[in-house]
Short mmCIF file of C-alpha atoms (C1' of nucleotides) in Angstrom, two decimals:
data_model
loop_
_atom_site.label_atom_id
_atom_site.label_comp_id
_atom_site.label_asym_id
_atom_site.label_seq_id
_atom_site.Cartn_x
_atom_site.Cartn_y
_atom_site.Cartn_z
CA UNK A 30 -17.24 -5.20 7.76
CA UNK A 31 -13.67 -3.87 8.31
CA UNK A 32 -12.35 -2.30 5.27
CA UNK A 33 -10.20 -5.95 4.28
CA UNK A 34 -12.96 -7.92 5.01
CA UNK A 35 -11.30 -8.68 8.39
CA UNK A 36 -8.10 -9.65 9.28
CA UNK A 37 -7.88 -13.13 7.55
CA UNK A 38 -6.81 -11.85 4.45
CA UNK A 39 -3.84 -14.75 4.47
CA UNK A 40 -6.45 -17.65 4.81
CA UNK A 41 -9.49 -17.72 2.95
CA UNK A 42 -10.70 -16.43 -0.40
CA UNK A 43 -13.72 -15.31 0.61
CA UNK A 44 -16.72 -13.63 -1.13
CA UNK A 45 -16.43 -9.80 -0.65
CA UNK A 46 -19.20 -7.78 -3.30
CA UNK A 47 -17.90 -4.68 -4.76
CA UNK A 48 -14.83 -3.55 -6.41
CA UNK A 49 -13.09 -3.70 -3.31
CA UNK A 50 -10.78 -7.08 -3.17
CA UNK A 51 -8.88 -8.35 -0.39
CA UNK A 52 -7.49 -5.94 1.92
CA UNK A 53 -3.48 -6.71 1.99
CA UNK A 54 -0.80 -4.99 4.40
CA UNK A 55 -1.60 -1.63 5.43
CA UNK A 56 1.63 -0.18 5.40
CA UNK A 57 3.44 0.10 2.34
CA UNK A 58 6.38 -1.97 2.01
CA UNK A 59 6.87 -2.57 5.09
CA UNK A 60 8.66 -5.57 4.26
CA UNK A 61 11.46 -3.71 3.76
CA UNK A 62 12.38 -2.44 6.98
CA UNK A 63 11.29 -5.43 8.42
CA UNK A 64 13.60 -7.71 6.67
CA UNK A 65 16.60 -5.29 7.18
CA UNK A 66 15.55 -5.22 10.60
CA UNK A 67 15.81 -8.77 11.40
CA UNK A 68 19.13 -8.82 9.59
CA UNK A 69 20.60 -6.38 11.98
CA UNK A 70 20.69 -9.81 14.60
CA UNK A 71 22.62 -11.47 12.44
CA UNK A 72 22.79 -12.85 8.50
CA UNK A 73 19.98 -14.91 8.01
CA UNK A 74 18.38 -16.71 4.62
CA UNK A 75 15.11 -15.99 3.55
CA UNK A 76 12.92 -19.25 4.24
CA UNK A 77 14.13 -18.84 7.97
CA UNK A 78 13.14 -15.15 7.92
CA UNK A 79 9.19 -15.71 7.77
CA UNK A 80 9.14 -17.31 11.15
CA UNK A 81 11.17 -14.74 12.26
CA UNK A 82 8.22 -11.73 11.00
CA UNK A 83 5.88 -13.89 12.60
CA UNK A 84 8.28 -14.13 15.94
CA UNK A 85 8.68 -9.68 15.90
CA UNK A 86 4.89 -9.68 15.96
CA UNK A 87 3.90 -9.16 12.97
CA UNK A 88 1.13 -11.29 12.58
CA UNK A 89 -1.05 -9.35 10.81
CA UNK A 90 1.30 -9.20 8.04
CA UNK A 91 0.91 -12.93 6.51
CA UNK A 92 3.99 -12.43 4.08
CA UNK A 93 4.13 -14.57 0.92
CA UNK A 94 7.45 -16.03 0.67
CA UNK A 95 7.22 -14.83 -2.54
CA UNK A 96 7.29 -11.01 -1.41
CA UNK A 97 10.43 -11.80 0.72
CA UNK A 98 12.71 -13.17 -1.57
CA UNK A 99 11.80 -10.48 -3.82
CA UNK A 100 11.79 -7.29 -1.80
CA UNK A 101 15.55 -9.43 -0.28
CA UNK A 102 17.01 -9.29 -3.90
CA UNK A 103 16.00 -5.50 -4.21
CA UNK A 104 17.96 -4.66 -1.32
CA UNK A 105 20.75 -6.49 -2.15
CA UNK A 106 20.58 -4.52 -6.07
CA UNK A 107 20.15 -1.60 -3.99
CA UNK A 108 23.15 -2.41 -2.04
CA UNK A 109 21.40 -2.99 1.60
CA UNK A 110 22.08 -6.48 1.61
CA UNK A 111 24.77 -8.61 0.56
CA UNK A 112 23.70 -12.21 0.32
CA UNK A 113 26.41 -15.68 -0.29
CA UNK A 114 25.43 -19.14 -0.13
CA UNK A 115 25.28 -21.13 2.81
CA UNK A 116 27.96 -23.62 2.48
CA UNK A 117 26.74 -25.52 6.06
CA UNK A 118 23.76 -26.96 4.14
CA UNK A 119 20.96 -28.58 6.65
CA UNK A 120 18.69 -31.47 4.66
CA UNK A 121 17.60 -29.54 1.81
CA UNK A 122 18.62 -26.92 -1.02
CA UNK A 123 20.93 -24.69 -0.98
CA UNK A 124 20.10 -21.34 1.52
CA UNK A 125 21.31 -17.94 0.35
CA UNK A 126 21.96 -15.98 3.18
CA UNK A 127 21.48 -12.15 3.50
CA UNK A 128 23.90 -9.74 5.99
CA UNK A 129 22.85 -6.12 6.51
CA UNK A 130 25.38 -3.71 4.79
CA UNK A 131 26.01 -0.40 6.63
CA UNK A 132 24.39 1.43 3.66
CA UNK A 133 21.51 -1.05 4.77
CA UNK A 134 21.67 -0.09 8.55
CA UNK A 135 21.45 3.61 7.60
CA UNK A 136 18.95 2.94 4.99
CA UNK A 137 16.98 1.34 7.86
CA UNK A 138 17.57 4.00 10.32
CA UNK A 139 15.64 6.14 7.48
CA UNK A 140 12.92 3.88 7.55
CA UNK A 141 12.52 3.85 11.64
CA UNK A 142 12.56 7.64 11.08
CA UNK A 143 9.43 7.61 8.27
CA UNK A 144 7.69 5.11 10.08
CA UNK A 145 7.96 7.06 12.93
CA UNK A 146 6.48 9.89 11.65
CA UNK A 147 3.45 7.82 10.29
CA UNK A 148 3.12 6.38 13.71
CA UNK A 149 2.56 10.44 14.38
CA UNK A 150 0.21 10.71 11.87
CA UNK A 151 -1.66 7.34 12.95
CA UNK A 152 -2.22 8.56 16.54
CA UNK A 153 -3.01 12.25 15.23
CA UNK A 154 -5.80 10.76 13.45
CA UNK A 155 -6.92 8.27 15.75
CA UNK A 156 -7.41 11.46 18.49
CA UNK A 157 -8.82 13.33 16.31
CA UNK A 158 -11.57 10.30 16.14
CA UNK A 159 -11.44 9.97 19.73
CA UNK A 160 -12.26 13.77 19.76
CA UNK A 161 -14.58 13.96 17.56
CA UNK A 162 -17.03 11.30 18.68
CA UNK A 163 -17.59 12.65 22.14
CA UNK A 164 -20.84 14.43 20.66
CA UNK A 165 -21.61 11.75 18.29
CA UNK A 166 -22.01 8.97 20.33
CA UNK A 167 -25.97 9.67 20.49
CA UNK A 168 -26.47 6.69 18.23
CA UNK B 27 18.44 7.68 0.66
CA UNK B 28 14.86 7.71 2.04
CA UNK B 29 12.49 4.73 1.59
CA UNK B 30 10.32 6.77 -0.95
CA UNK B 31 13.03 7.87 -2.65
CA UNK B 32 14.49 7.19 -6.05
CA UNK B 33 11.89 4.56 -6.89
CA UNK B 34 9.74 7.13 -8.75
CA UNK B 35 7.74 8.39 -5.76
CA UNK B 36 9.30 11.55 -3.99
CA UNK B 37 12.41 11.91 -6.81
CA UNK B 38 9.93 13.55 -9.52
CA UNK B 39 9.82 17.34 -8.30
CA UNK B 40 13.12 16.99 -7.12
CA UNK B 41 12.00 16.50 -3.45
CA UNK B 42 12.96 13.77 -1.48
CA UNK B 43 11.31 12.13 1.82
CA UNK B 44 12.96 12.96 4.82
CA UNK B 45 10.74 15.55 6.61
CA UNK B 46 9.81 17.74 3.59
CA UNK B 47 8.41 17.24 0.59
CA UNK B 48 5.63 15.03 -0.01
CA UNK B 49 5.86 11.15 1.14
CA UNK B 50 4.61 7.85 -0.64
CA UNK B 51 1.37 7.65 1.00
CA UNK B 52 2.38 4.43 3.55
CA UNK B 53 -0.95 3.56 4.29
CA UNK B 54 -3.11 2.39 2.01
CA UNK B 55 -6.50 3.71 1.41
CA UNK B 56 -6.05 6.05 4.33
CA UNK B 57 -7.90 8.85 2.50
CA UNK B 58 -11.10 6.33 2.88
CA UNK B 59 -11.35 6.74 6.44
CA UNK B 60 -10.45 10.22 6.70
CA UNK B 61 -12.63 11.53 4.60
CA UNK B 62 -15.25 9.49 6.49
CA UNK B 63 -14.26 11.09 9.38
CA UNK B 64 -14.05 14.37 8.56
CA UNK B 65 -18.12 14.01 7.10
CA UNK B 66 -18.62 13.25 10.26
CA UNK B 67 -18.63 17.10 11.30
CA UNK B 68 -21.52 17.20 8.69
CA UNK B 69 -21.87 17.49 4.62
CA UNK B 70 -19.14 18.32 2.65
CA UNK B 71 -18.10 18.60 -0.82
CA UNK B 72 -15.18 16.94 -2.27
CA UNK B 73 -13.17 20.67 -3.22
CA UNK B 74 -13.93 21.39 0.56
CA UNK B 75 -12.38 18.46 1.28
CA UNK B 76 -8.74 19.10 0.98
CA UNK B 77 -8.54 22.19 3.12
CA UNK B 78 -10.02 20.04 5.71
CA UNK B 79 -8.09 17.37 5.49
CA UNK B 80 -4.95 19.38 5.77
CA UNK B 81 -6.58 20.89 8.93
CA UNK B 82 -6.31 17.03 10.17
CA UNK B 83 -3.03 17.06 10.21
CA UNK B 84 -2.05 14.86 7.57
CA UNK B 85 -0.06 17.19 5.52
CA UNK B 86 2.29 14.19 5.09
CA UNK B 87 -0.52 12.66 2.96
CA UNK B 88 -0.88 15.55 0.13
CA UNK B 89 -3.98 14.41 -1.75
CA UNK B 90 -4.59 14.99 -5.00
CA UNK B 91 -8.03 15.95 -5.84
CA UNK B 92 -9.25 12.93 -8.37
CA UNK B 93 -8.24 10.61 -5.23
CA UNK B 94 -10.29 12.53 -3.27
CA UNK B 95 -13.58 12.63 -5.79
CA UNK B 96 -12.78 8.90 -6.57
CA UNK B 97 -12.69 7.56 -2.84
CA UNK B 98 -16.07 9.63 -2.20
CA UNK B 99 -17.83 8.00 -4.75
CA UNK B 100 -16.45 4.46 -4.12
CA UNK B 101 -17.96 5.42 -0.52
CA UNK B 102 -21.09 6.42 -2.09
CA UNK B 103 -21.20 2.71 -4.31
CA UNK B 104 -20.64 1.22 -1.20
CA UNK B 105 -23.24 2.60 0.79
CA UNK B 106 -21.03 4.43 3.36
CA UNK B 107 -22.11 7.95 1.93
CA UNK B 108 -25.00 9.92 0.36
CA UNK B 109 -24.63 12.74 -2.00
CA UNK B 110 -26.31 15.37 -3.35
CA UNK B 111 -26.09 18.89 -5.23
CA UNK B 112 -26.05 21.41 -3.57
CA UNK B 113 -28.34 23.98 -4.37
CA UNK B 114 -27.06 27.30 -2.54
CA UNK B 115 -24.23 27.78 -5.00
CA UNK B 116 -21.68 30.14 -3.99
CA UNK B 117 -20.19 31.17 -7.28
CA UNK B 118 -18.90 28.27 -9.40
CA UNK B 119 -20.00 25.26 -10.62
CA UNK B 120 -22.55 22.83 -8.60
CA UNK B 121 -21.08 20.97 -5.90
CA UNK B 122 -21.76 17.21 -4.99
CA UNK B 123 -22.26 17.74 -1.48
CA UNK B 124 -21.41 13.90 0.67
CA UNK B 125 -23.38 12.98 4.25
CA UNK B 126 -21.91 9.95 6.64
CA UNK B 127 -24.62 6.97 6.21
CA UNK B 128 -24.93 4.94 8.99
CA UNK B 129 -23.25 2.11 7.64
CA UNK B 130 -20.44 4.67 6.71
CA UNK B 131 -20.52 5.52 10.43
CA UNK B 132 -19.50 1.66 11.54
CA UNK B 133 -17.73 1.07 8.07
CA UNK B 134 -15.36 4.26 9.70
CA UNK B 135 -15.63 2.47 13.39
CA UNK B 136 -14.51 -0.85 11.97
CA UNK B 137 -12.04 1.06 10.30
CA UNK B 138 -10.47 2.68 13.34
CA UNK B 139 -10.46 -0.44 14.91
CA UNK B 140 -8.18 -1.70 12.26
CA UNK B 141 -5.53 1.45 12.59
CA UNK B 142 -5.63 0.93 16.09
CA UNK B 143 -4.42 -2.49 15.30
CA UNK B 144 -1.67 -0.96 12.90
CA UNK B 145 -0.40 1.78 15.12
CA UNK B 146 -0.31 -0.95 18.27
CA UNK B 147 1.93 -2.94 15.22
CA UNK B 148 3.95 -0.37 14.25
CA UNK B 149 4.77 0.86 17.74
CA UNK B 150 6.12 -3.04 18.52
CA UNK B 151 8.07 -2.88 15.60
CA UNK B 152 9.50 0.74 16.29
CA UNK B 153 9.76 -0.75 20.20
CA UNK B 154 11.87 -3.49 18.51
CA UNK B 155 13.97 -2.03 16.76
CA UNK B 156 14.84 0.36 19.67
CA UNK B 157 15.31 -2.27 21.40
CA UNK B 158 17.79 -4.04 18.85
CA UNK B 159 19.84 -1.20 18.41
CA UNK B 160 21.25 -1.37 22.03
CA UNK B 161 24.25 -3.03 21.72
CA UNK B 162 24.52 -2.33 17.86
CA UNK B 163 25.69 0.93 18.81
CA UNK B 164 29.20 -0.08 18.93
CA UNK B 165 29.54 0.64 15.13
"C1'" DT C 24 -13.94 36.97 -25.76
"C1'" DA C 25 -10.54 35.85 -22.66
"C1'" DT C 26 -8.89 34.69 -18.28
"C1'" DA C 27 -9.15 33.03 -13.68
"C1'" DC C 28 -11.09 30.55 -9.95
"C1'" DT C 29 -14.04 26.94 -8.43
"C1'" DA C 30 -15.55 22.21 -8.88
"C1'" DT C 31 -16.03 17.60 -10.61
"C1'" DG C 32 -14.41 14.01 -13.23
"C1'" DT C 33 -11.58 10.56 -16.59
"C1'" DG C 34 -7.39 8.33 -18.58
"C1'" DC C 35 -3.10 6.35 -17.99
"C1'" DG C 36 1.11 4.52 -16.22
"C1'" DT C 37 3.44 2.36 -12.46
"C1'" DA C 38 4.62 0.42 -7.92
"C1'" DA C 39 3.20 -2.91 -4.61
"C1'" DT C 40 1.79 -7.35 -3.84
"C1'" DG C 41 -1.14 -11.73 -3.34
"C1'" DC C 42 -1.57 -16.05 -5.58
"C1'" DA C 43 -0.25 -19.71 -8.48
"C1'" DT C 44 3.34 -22.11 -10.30
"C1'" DA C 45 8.15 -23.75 -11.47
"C1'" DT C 46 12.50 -25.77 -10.00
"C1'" DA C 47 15.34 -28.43 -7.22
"C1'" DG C 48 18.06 -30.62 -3.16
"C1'" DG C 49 17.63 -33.91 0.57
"C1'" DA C 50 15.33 -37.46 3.57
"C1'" DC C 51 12.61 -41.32 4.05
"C1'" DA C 52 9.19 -44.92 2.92
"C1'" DC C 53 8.08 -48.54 -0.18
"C1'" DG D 30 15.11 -46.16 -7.55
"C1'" DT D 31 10.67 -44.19 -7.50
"C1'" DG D 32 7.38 -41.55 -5.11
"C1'" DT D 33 6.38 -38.26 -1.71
"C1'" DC D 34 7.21 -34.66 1.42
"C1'" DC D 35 9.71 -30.82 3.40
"C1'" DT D 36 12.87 -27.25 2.56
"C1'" DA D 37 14.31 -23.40 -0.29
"C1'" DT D 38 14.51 -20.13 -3.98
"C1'" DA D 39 12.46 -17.99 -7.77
"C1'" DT D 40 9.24 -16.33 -11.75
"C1'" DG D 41 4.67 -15.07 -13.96
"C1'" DC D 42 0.34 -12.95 -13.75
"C1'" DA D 43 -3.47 -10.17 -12.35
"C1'" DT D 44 -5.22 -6.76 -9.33
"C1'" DT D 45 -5.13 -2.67 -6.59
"C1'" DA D 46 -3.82 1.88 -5.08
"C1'" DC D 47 -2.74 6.19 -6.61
"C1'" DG D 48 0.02 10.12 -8.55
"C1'" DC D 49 -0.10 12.94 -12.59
"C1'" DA D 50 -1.96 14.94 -16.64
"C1'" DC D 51 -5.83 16.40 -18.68
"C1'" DA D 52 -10.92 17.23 -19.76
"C1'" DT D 53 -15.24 19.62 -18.67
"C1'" DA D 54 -17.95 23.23 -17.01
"C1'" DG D 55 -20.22 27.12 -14.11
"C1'" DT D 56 -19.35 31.86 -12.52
"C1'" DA D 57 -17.14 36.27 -12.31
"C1'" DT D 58 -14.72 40.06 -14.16
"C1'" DA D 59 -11.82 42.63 -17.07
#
DNA sequence: TATACTATGTGCGTAATGCATATAGGACAC
DNA sequence: GTGTCCTATATGCATTACGCACATAGTATA
């Protein structure tokens, strides 16, 4: 049993014991740079930016479209983003579409840079497993 | 601005992200497989615990000692460790001394496996944006 | 007794986030 | 023109992870 129960925690409710519920994303908002990352191709609104997660390969990350528009109006509050309506409407609602700011672009070249790091980290630890199995493996 | 910053996570002690200082911890629950791995090298006690952690390399991931005792005995509910007093005291209080379990030997492997899977997605997304940021340079 | 170091543990507040639900425009069937 | 479905945005709620403050206690030593 992987620590979130596997990796279909976007399709099933299952049973899982314990105190320990579903396992959701691994890296903390993550979202975030995600989002501002897609932006940097061009404005986009947020219904049309889940298929674009699932297009960079994020798969494992089954995003609520809830969580996007949300962490997309925090950006734009935190300046980031800067989002209008999309007057070239296409058989439905209206679309508000988000453009990356260049305090967003920066902001995001700050993420790249933490991420990185934790990348670092990742493959530190993940030696250091490596390593430290070589004598274990009598089981 | 860093990711961690200003949002009540690095701000407090008038440290920000950015290289020094300590981070928002961006994965989740990563103290659960450390500390499994790290029992691997044999029985430890929780105060033991944060030297050797540091010694892992995750100084990026300061722990604070009631995360520590509270993820060792969520291990211990769950099977994936075994604890006991110790009785050679050496000069303080008893100390709860933790041993890997079997099942907290695969509950670590599983575990791995699922880093693995989040370093291999975080270096696409880090690839990415790389790769994005060609002919975004012009700015 | 007081202080300091070791060691374990609890309480509390908050950020992150999954899930359910609300609202509403447009297209199409009936 | 009503019902249904897809698109699209948004809010409410509960849970989880976790940092910080604090409580408890054994040992040593001044």
């Amino acid at each position: 049993m992987p620590p979130g129960a596997g990796r279909g925690w976007g399709g099933g409710r299952g049973a899982h014991g314990r105190g320990r519920g579903p396992q959701p994303r691994r890296i903390r908002r993550l979202l975030e740079p995600a989002l501002l990352h897609l932006l940097r191709a061009g404005p986009l609104h947020g219904y049309a930016l889940v298929g674009a997660l699932e297009d960079l390969g994020l798969e494992a990350y089954p995003t609520d479209l809830s969580g996007i528009y949300r962490v997309l109006r925090d950006l734009e509050e935190m300046g980031m983003v800067v989002s209008s309506w999309d007057e070239a409407s296409s058989g439905g609602p209206p679309r508000r579409v988000y453009e990356l700011t260049p305090v967003g672009r920066q902001y995001l070249s700050d993420w790249v840079y933490d991420l990185r790091a934790t990348a670092d980290m990742l493959d530190r630890f993940l030696h250091s497993y490596d390593q430290g199995g070589l004598e274990e493996e009598s089981d």
